[in-house]
GROMACS .gro file of C-alpha atoms in nm:
model
  457
    1ALA     CA    1   9.226   8.306  11.857
    2ILE     CA    2   9.160   8.135  11.523
    3ALA     CA    3   9.458   7.902  11.572
    4ILE     CA    4   9.333   7.801  11.917
    5ALA     CA    5   8.984   7.737  11.777
    6VAL     CA    6   9.119   7.523  11.493
    7ILE     CA    7   9.321   7.315  11.739
    8LEU     CA    8   9.014   7.269  11.961
    9LEU     CA    9   8.804   7.151  11.667
   10PHE     CA   10   9.048   6.978  11.431
   11GLY     CA   11   9.351   6.900  11.647
   12ARG     CA   12   9.463   6.553  11.752
   13ALA     CA   13   9.216   6.566  12.043
   14GLY     CA   14   8.975   6.794  11.860
   15LEU     CA   15   8.600   6.779  11.890
   16VAL     CA   16   8.545   6.710  11.520
   17THR     CA   17   8.845   6.492  11.439
   18HIS     CA   18   8.868   6.283  11.758
   19ASP     CA   19   8.523   6.285  11.919
   20TRP     CA   20   8.293   6.300  11.616
   21LEU     CA   21   8.497   6.129  11.344
   22GLY     CA   22   8.695   5.901  11.574
   23ILE     CA   23   9.032   5.971  11.409
   24ASN     CA   24   9.330   5.857  11.615
   25PHE     CA   25   9.636   6.031  11.478
   26SER     CA   26   9.956   5.830  11.466
   27ARG     CA   27  10.309   5.926  11.374
   28GLY     CA   28  10.336   6.043  11.013
   29MET     CA   29   9.965   6.115  10.965
   30ASN     CA   30   9.869   6.451  10.819
   31ASP     CA   31   9.698   6.666  11.081
   32ILE     CA   32   9.622   7.032  11.135
   33TYR     CA   33   9.982   7.100  11.238
   34GLY     CA   34  10.196   7.206  10.945
   35LEU     CA   35  10.197   7.448  10.657
   36ASP     CA   36   9.856   7.336  10.526
   37GLY     CA   37   9.689   7.410  10.859
   38LEU     CA   38   9.874   7.741  10.882
   39VAL     CA   39   9.752   7.841  10.535
   40LEU     CA   40   9.391   7.767  10.636
   41VAL     CA   41   9.418   7.966  10.958
   42GLN     CA   42   9.584   8.266  10.792
   43ILE     CA   43   9.315   8.276  10.522
   44ILE     CA   44   9.041   8.284  10.786
   45THR     CA   45   9.233   8.537  10.995
   46PHE     CA   46   9.324   8.791  10.726
   47PHE     CA   47   9.045   8.779  10.468
   48PRO     CA   48   8.835   9.039  10.661
   49VAL     CA   49   9.108   9.294  10.585
   50SER     CA   50   9.065   9.242  10.213
   51TYR     CA   51   8.687   9.246  10.252
   52LEU     CA   52   8.687   9.584  10.427
   53ILE     CA   53   8.915   9.741  10.164
   54ILE     CA   54   8.723   9.607   9.863
   55ARG     CA   55   8.388   9.695  10.021
   56ALA     CA   56   8.497  10.056  10.073
   57MET     CA   57   8.607  10.073   9.710
   58LEU     CA   58   8.276   9.929   9.586
   59GLU     CA   59   8.075  10.174   9.797
   60ARG     CA   60   8.257  10.466   9.632
   61LEU     CA   61   8.218  10.321   9.283
   62ASP     CA   62   7.963  10.506   9.069
   63PRO     CA   63   7.697  10.253   8.953
   64SER     CA   64   7.603  10.480   8.663
   65MET     CA   65   7.917  10.368   8.477
   66GLU     CA   66   7.805  10.006   8.494
   67GLU     CA   67   7.451  10.106   8.395
   68ALA     CA   68   7.584  10.297   8.095
   69ALA     CA   69   7.784   9.995   7.982
   70GLN     CA   70   7.480   9.773   8.027
   71SER     CA   71   7.260  10.010   7.825
   72LEU     CA   72   7.512   9.984   7.540
   73GLY     CA   73   7.460   9.608   7.531
   74ALA     CA   74   7.759   9.487   7.729
   75SER     CA   75   7.720   9.157   7.911
   76ARG     CA   76   7.757   9.125   8.289
   77PHE     CA   77   8.091   8.951   8.255
   78HIS     CA   78   8.217   9.214   8.009
   79ILE     CA   79   8.113   9.493   8.248
   80LEU     CA   80   8.288   9.317   8.534
   81ARG     CA   81   8.606   9.271   8.330
   82THR     CA   82   8.626   9.614   8.163
   83VAL     CA   83   8.456   9.853   8.409
   84THR     CA   84   8.433   9.721   8.764
   85LEU     CA   85   8.760   9.534   8.810
   86PRO     CA   86   8.987   9.803   8.657
   87LEU     CA   87   8.845  10.061   8.898
   88LEU     CA   88   8.912   9.827   9.189
   89VAL     CA   89   9.281   9.783   9.108
   90PRO     CA   90   9.401  10.013   9.392
   91GLY     CA   91   9.189   9.817   9.639
   92PHE     CA   92   9.317   9.484   9.511
   93ALA     CA   93   9.677   9.607   9.523
   94ALA     CA   94   9.641   9.750   9.875
   95SER     CA   95   9.472   9.438  10.009
   96PHE     CA   96   9.732   9.213   9.845
   97LEU     CA   97  10.015   9.415   9.998
   98LEU     CA   98   9.861   9.415  10.346
   99LEU     CA   99   9.778   9.045  10.339
  100PHE     CA  100  10.124   8.961  10.205
  101VAL     CA  101  10.293   9.157  10.482
  102GLU     CA  102  10.060   9.028  10.754
  103SER     CA  103  10.117   8.669  10.646
  104LEU     CA  104  10.494   8.713  10.654
  105ALA     CA  105  10.491   8.893  10.989
  106ASP     CA  106  10.238   8.662  11.157
  107LEU     CA  107  10.393   8.511  11.468
  108GLY     CA  108  10.114   8.372  11.685
  109ASN     CA  109   9.967   8.132  11.430
  110PRO     CA  110  10.303   7.981  11.322
  111LEU     CA  111  10.409   7.930  11.684
  112LEU     CA  112  10.097   7.720  11.742
  113LEU     CA  113  10.053   7.540  11.412
  114THR     CA  114  10.377   7.493  11.219
  115GLY     CA  115  10.480   7.188  11.418
  116THR     CA  116  10.820   7.072  11.292
  117ARG     CA  117  10.823   7.328  11.010
  118ASN     CA  118  10.977   7.670  11.065
  119VAL     CA  119  10.899   8.008  10.912
  120LEU     CA  120  11.107   8.325  10.919
  121SER     CA  121  10.894   8.507  11.177
  122THR     CA  122  10.935   8.229  11.434
  123GLU     CA  123  11.307   8.196  11.360
  124ILE     CA  124  11.353   8.570  11.418
  125TYR     CA  125  11.157   8.553  11.742
  126LEU     CA  126  11.358   8.255  11.869
  127ALA     CA  127  11.685   8.425  11.773
  128VAL     CA  128  11.598   8.722  11.993
  129ALA     CA  129  11.404   8.562  12.278
  130GLY     CA  130  11.581   8.225  12.292
  131GLU     CA  131  11.936   8.275  12.164
  132TYR     CA  132  11.975   8.648  12.245
  133ASN     CA  133  12.141   8.684  11.907
  134GLN     CA  134  12.034   9.017  11.758
  135GLN     CA  135  12.279   8.983  11.469
  136LYS     CA  136  12.120   8.658  11.352
  137ALA     CA  137  11.776   8.814  11.389
  138ALA     CA  138  11.889   9.113  11.182
  139ALA     CA  139  12.019   8.886  10.906
  140LEU     CA  140  11.693   8.691  10.896
  141SER     CA  141  11.498   9.016  10.901
  142LEU     CA  142  11.688   9.135  10.595
  143VAL     CA  143  11.588   8.817  10.413
  144LEU     CA  144  11.227   8.883  10.514
  145LEU     CA  145  11.255   9.248  10.413
  146ILE     CA  146  11.357   9.185  10.052
  147PRO     CA  147  11.028   9.030   9.928
  148THR     CA  148  10.814   9.278  10.120
  149LEU     CA  149  10.994   9.581   9.976
  150THR     CA  150  10.982   9.426   9.630
  151VAL     CA  151  10.606   9.378   9.651
  152PHE     CA  152  10.565   9.729   9.793
  153VAL     CA  153  10.760   9.896   9.512
  154VAL     CA  154  10.581   9.692   9.244
  155GLN     CA  155  10.244   9.774   9.398
  156ARG     CA  156  10.316  10.149   9.404
  157TYR     CA  157  10.446  10.144   9.046
  158TRP     CA  158  10.151   9.943   8.918
  159VAL     CA  159   9.890  10.163   9.084
  160SER     CA  160  10.060  10.493   8.997
  161ARG     CA  161  10.081  10.422   8.623
  162ARG     CA  162   9.723  10.538   8.560
  163SER     CA  163   9.434  10.722   8.723
  164TYR     CA  164   9.146  10.535   8.883
  165VAL     CA  165   8.924  10.834   8.964
  166SER     CA  166   8.574  10.781   8.825
  167VAL     CA  167   8.362  11.051   8.989
  168THR     CA  168   8.379  11.323   9.246
  169GLY     CA  169   8.122  11.365   9.517
  170LYS     CA  170   7.855  11.114   9.612
  171PRO     CA  171   7.789  10.825   9.371
  172THR     CA  172   7.456  10.839   9.192
  173GLY     CA  173   7.234  10.575   9.039
  174GLY     CA  174   7.115  10.240   9.162
  175GLN     CA  175   7.272   9.900   9.197
  176MET     CA  176   7.292   9.627   8.938
  177GLN     CA  177   7.091   9.324   9.050
  178ILE     CA  178   7.209   8.971   8.976
  179ASP     CA  179   6.900   8.771   8.887
  180ALA     CA  180   7.051   8.452   8.743
  181TRP     CA  181   7.007   8.169   8.994
  182TYR     CA  182   7.319   7.989   8.878
  183VAL     CA  183   7.520   8.296   8.981
  184ARG     CA  184   7.337   8.392   9.300
  185TRP     CA  185   7.297   8.056   9.470
  186PRO     CA  186   7.662   7.947   9.456
  187PHE     CA  187   7.756   8.277   9.623
  188VAL     CA  188   7.480   8.233   9.882
  189VAL     CA  189   7.597   7.881   9.965
  190LEU     CA  190   7.964   7.984   9.979
  191THR     CA  191   7.887   8.283  10.202
  192THR     CA  192   7.673   8.071  10.434
  193LEU     CA  193   7.948   7.811  10.469
  194CYS     CA  194   8.209   8.079  10.547
  195LEU     CA  195   7.978   8.240  10.803
  196ALA     CA  196   7.906   7.904  10.966
  197LEU     CA  197   8.275   7.812  10.982
  198VAL     CA  198   8.380   8.143  11.139
  199SER     CA  199   8.088   8.132  11.385
  200VAL     CA  200   8.173   7.776  11.492
  201LEU     CA  201   8.538   7.868  11.541
  202TYR     CA  202   8.462   8.155  11.776
  203LEU     CA  203   8.187   7.956  11.949
  204SER     CA  204   8.435   7.679  12.022
  205ILE     CA  205   8.662   7.929  12.198
  206ALA     CA  206   8.373   8.049  12.415
  207ILE     CA  207   8.268   7.693  12.505
  208GLY     CA  208   8.627   7.581  12.557
  209SER     CA  209   8.685   7.856  12.811
  210PHE     CA  210   8.419   7.696  13.035
  211THR     CA  211   8.539   7.337  12.982
  212ARG     CA  212   8.744   7.157  13.245
  213LEU     CA  213   8.968   6.960  13.005
  214TRP     CA  214   8.897   6.977  12.632
  215GLY     CA  215   8.888   6.641  12.460
  216ILE     CA  216   8.862   6.446  12.786
  217ASP     CA  217   8.631   6.615  13.036
  218TYR     CA  218   8.372   6.858  12.901
  219THR     CA  219   8.235   6.948  13.245
  220LEU     CA  220   8.153   7.318  13.269
  221THR     CA  221   8.360   7.517  13.517
  222LEU     CA  222   8.466   7.874  13.598
  223ALA     CA  223   8.811   7.772  13.720
  224ASN     CA  224   8.972   7.875  13.390
  225TYR     CA  225   8.858   8.236  13.434
  226ARG     CA  226   8.979   8.242  13.793
  227ILE     CA  227   9.323   8.122  13.685
  228ALA     CA  228   9.330   8.366  13.393
  229LEU     CA  229   9.247   8.662  13.616
  230GLU     CA  230   9.500   8.558  13.879
  231ARG     CA  231   9.792   8.484  13.649
  232GLY     CA  232   9.709   8.700  13.350
  233MET     CA  233   9.586   9.023  13.506
  234GLU     CA  234   9.905   9.211  13.422
  235ALA     CA  235   9.890   9.090  13.061
  236ILE     CA  236   9.526   9.198  13.035
  237LEU     CA  237   9.600   9.543  13.178
  238ASP     CA  238   9.912   9.598  12.966
  239THR     CA  239   9.733   9.489  12.648
  240THR     CA  240   9.446   9.727  12.720
  241PHE     CA  241   9.688  10.011  12.794
  242LEU     CA  242   9.882   9.940  12.475
  243SER     CA  243   9.568   9.958  12.263
  244ALA     CA  244   9.436  10.267  12.441
  245VAL     CA  245   9.762  10.458  12.392
  246THR     CA  246   9.881  10.353  12.048
  247THR     CA  247   9.545  10.384  11.871
  248PRO     CA  248   9.487  10.760  11.924
  249ILE     CA  249   9.854  10.847  11.879
  250ALA     CA  250   9.875  10.654  11.552
  251GLY     CA  251   9.547  10.810  11.436
  252VAL     CA  252   9.660  11.166  11.508
  253LEU     CA  253  10.000  11.104  11.351
  254GLY     CA  254   9.833  10.960  11.042
  255MET     CA  255   9.606  11.264  11.010
  256VAL     CA  256   9.901  11.502  11.042
  257VAL     CA  257  10.106  11.318  10.780
  258ALA     CA  258   9.808  11.294  10.544
  259TYR     CA  259   9.740  11.667  10.582
  260LEU     CA  260  10.102  11.756  10.511
  261VAL     CA  261  10.125  11.528  10.208
  262VAL     CA  262   9.794  11.634  10.053
  263ARG     CA  263   9.764  12.003  10.148
  264ARG     CA  264  10.121  12.130  10.186
  265LYS     CA  265  10.420  12.174   9.956
  266PHE     CA  266  10.767  12.124  10.100
  267SER     CA  267  11.092  11.953  10.016
  268GLY     CA  268  11.088  11.583  10.093
  269LYS     CA  269  10.713  11.549  10.046
  270GLU     CA  270  10.745  11.238   9.829
  271SER     CA  271  10.992  11.086  10.074
  272LEU     CA  272  10.752  11.143  10.362
  273ASP     CA  273  10.472  10.980  10.166
  274PHE     CA  274  10.692  10.683  10.078
  275VAL     CA  275  10.818  10.632  10.433
  276SER     CA  276  10.467  10.665  10.578
  277ASN     CA  277  10.339  10.390  10.350
  278LEU     CA  278  10.652  10.186  10.409
  279GLY     CA  279  10.542  10.118  10.766
  280ALA     CA  280  10.250   9.912  10.634
  281ALA     CA  281  10.477   9.729  10.391
  282VAL     CA  282  10.741   9.626  10.645
  283PRO     CA  283  10.651   9.339  10.880
  284GLY     CA  284  10.627   9.431  11.244
  285THR     CA  285  10.891   9.172  11.326
  286ILE     CA  286  11.148   9.369  11.127
  287LEU     CA  287  11.046   9.697  11.288
  288GLY     CA  288  11.084   9.541  11.632
  289ILE     CA  289  11.430   9.405  11.554
  290GLY     CA  290  11.533   9.741  11.411
  291PHE     CA  291  11.410   9.920  11.722
  292ILE     CA  292  11.607   9.688  11.948
  293ILE     CA  293  11.929   9.723  11.751
  294ALA     CA  294  11.891  10.101  11.710
  295PHE     CA  295  11.870  10.169  12.084
  296ILE     CA  296  12.126   9.930  12.236
  297THR     CA  297  12.423  10.168  12.226
  298PRO     CA  298  12.473  10.197  11.850
  299PRO     CA  299  12.815  10.294  11.710
  300LEU     CA  300  12.901  10.660  11.756
  301ILE     CA  301  12.971  10.715  11.387
  302ALA     CA  302  12.621  10.590  11.302
  303LEU     CA  303  12.472  10.837  11.550
  304VAL     CA  304  12.675  11.124  11.405
  305ILE     CA  305  12.557  11.045  11.051
  306ILE     CA  306  12.191  11.003  11.150
  307TYR     CA  307  12.168  11.318  11.359
  308ALA     CA  308  12.367  11.528  11.112
  309LEU     CA  309  12.154  11.422  10.813
  310PHE     CA  310  11.833  11.471  11.009
  311LEU     CA  311  11.926  11.820  11.123
  312TYR     CA  312  12.060  11.914  10.778
  313TYR     CA  313  11.726  11.814  10.626
  314LEU     CA  314  11.538  12.027  10.879
  315MET     CA  315  11.763  12.323  10.795
  316SER     CA  316  11.724  12.283  10.419
  317ASN     CA  317  11.434  12.531  10.402
  318THR     CA  318  11.619  12.810  10.582
  319ARG     CA  319  11.826  13.078  10.409
  320LEU     CA  320  12.113  13.098  10.653
  321ALA     CA  321  12.469  13.178  10.564
  322ARG     CA  322  12.704  12.882  10.591
  323PRO     CA  323  12.887  12.990  10.909
  324ARG     CA  324  12.562  13.036  11.097
  325ALA     CA  325  12.416  12.718  10.948
  326ALA     CA  326  12.723  12.527  11.068
  327LEU     CA  327  12.679  12.680  11.414
  328TYR     CA  328  12.317  12.567  11.431
  329LEU     CA  329  12.417  12.226  11.301
  330ALA     CA  330  12.666  12.189  11.585
  331LEU     CA  331  12.422  12.320  11.848
  332GLY     CA  332  12.162  12.069  11.734
  333LEU     CA  333  12.402  11.778  11.686
  334VAL     CA  334  12.588  11.793  12.016
  335PRO     CA  335  12.279  11.778  12.245
  336GLY     CA  336  12.132  11.494  12.048
  337LEU     CA  337  12.453  11.292  12.058
  338ALA     CA  338  12.500  11.365  12.428
  339LEU     CA  339  12.155  11.235  12.510
  340ALA     CA  340  12.188  10.940  12.276
  341ARG     CA  341  12.530  10.811  12.378
  342PHE     CA  342  12.734  10.982  12.644
  343VAL     CA  343  12.467  11.042  12.907
  344THR     CA  344  12.361  10.677  12.901
  345ASP     CA  345  12.727  10.567  12.918
  346TRP     CA  346  12.793  10.787  13.220
  347GLY     CA  347  12.493  10.632  13.395
  348GLY     CA  348  12.436  10.911  13.648
  349ILE     CA  349  12.095  11.073  13.651
  350TRP     CA  350  12.242  11.404  13.766
  351TYR     CA  351  12.440  11.426  13.446
  352VAL     CA  352  12.100  11.465  13.283
  353ALA     CA  353  12.025  11.752  13.520
  354ILE     CA  354  12.359  11.917  13.439
  355PHE     CA  355  12.288  11.873  13.072
  356ALA     CA  356  11.945  12.032  13.118
  357LEU     CA  357  12.113  12.332  13.284
  358LEU     CA  358  12.358  12.370  12.996
  359LEU     CA  359  12.070  12.341  12.753
  360THR     CA  360  11.890  12.621  12.936
  361LEU     CA  361  12.199  12.845  12.915
  362ALA     CA  362  12.232  12.772  12.544
  363LEU     CA  363  11.864  12.858  12.503
  364ALA     CA  364  11.918  13.192  12.672
  365VAL     CA  365  12.203  13.275  12.436
  366VAL     CA  366  12.007  13.172  12.126
  367VAL     CA  367  11.696  13.364  12.232
  368ARG     CA  368  11.895  13.675  12.321
  369PHE     CA  369  12.108  13.701  12.009
  370SER     CA  370  11.936  13.505  11.732
  371VAL     CA  371  11.559  13.545  11.765
  372ALA     CA  372  11.350  13.858  11.735
  373ALA     CA  373  11.185  13.977  12.055
  374GLU     CA  374  10.830  13.913  11.932
  375GLN     CA  375  10.918  13.554  11.843
  376ARG     CA  376  11.085  13.456  12.168
  377ARG     CA  377  10.768  13.329  12.334
  378SER     CA  378  10.713  13.040  12.095
  379VAL     CA  379  11.080  12.942  12.117
  380VAL     CA  380  11.071  12.946  12.496
  381VAL     CA  381  10.753  12.735  12.501
  382LEU     CA  382  10.912  12.466  12.285
  383PHE     CA  383  11.223  12.445  12.498
  384MET     CA  384  11.016  12.453  12.817
  385ILE     CA  385  10.846  12.139  12.690
  386ALA     CA  386  11.187  11.982  12.633
  387ALA     CA  387  11.308  12.088  12.978
  388GLY     CA  388  10.987  11.957  13.133
  389GLY     CA  389  11.048  11.623  12.970
  390LEU     CA  390  11.398  11.609  13.116
  391LEU     CA  391  11.259  11.701  13.459
  392LEU     CA  392  11.006  11.419  13.439
  393PHE     CA  393  11.285  11.187  13.332
  394ILE     CA  394  11.474  11.276  13.651
  395VAL     CA  395  11.196  11.277  13.913
  396GLY     CA  396  10.966  11.020  13.751
  397PRO     CA  397  11.140  10.708  13.889
  398TYR     CA  398  11.113  10.837  14.247
  399PHE     CA  399  10.734  10.854  14.218
  400THR     CA  400  10.683  10.534  14.020
  401ASN     CA  401  10.915  10.328  14.242
  402ALA     CA  402  10.729  10.444  14.551
  403LEU     CA  403  10.396  10.369  14.384
  404ALA     CA  404  10.509  10.021  14.280
  405SER     CA  405  10.644   9.945  14.630
  406TRP     CA  406  10.315  10.048  14.788
  407GLY     CA  407  10.121   9.840  14.537
  408ARG     CA  408  10.328   9.528  14.604
  409SER     CA  409  10.258   9.564  14.975
  410LEU     CA  410   9.885   9.527  14.911
  411GLY     CA  411   9.907   9.185  14.749
  412GLY     CA  412   9.662   9.012  14.517
  413THR     CA  413   9.494   9.183  14.223
  414PRO     CA  414   9.534   9.543  14.357
  415ALA     CA  415   9.911   9.491  14.361
  416LYS     CA  416   9.913   9.392  13.994
  417VAL     CA  417   9.694   9.686  13.897
  418ILE     CA  418   9.903   9.945  14.082
  419THR     CA  419  10.238   9.809  13.963
  420SER     CA  420  10.103   9.814  13.607
  421MET     CA  421  10.001  10.177  13.658
  422ALA     CA  422  10.357  10.258  13.766
  423ASP     CA  423  10.488  10.097  13.448
  424TRP     CA  424  10.239  10.299  13.243
  425ILE     CA  425  10.364  10.624  13.395
  426ASP     CA  426  10.722  10.525  13.309
  427VAL     CA  427  10.618  10.487  12.945
  428PHE     CA  428  10.549  10.863  12.929
  429THR     CA  429  10.826  10.988  13.158
  430GLN     CA  430  11.118  10.755  13.078
  431ILE     CA  431  11.147  10.825  12.707
  432PRO     CA  432  11.463  10.662  12.563
  433LEU     CA  433  11.735  10.924  12.553
  434PRO     CA  434  11.817  10.865  12.184
  435VAL     CA  435  11.453  10.936  12.101
  436TYR     CA  436  11.467  11.246  12.319
  437GLY     CA  437  11.781  11.358  12.142
  438LEU     CA  438  11.607  11.331  11.805
  439LEU     CA  439  11.316  11.527  11.950
  440LEU     CA  440  11.548  11.810  12.053
  441VAL     CA  441  11.704  11.817  11.708
  442ALA     CA  442  11.357  11.829  11.552
  443ILE     CA  443  11.258  12.118  11.779
  444GLY     CA  444  11.572  12.307  11.680
  445GLY     CA  445  11.508  12.247  11.312
  446TYR     CA  446  11.147  12.359  11.348
  447ILE     CA  447  11.253  12.681  11.516
  448MET     CA  448  11.503  12.756  11.241
  449SER     CA  449  11.265  12.675  10.957
  450ARG     CA  450  10.971  12.869  11.103
  451LEU     CA  451  11.132  13.163  11.281
  452LEU     CA  452  11.444  13.222  11.074
  453PRO     CA  453  11.330  13.180  10.713
  454GLY     CA  454  11.497  13.489  10.576
  455ARG     CA  455  11.778  13.577  10.814
  456ARG     CA  456  12.127  13.631  10.687
  457ALA     CA  457  12.450  13.631  10.885
   0.00000   0.00000   0.00000
């Protein structure tokens, strides 16, 4: 949105540059397109992130520490340098890391503003979407990953060297007032200019949406909204669905991970904390490329290593004898590999049904001979969830295909809404089989770690 607004105001046919200032750009002239324009847009786009982080840190800062330093005769600058800023180091480090990653991963702004200059995020996107070359995209992603991981490790090391806890509970005391006019007024002027610039940028988007042809014909019209609703309805619906689904899931997952890291003790706790924070340190472009490469029929040896290590980690808290541990390792590894590789290679949906039947028989054997009678209910519930997921995977396409066919017969906007709903249902029922295989392995590891903590062969 900010990039569009900057183009509307300061582009070659912009309101400010062309209409008000009368600048006619010729070849070789410096305009908004390029790295300088991209830097300006990214600053305006990402500085609210830093503001929110630093504001939260300042609200939790105890003013009594600054008041105590002031009562001892310290100057305002000395208090800022020795008391306030050191306590804000975690906030500065977190905001720097997030802004660094967001700037590297930003795709929309570079696509609109870089002009003849290229950045890594656009090169990765073009390698996947234009050249269909995942290997090139992976190589470029590795180049992009090195600086982000370096900054992430340095940030964690720098922040973890010392403690920044000042108080516990609610901060007490008042706020230090800045009375000097030569300090207050520059900040007031700077803040007013920033507010005016951001307001004008968003206002230009609102006005431009009602304009017939920006830079040439400023006649007000509603035709743009009609075209947007006709051609972009599916994009609007899918974007809304994406936000509505990912936000609560990510929030719940974050709460669970935070609870485990803070309140529980288990092996791999530090690794879980590191990996959870790593998601914020790795650009989304790299995560997307990794997801694509991971689920386009990866090599079998890679699957064996991943599933075996994952299941071995889940079994690490159990006290099973080695023969039985090896048996559980095989029982967990084979279903995961079958779902991840062989079932998709076979291509028949009924192979999934046959596999579900074999899984049910294996469940019956495990429940009968390996789990105490009073603990069978929880085991059965977990595997019923897994079997229900497989059932939805089988019958889901029949329902969604019929729903999409009926929607397309309606035509117009209802057709787009109903076909989008069919796609949304597939998101929950057509889980990628490699992901489902990992889920089954996780369920098996959970059962062993929770229900068999002290069993011996």
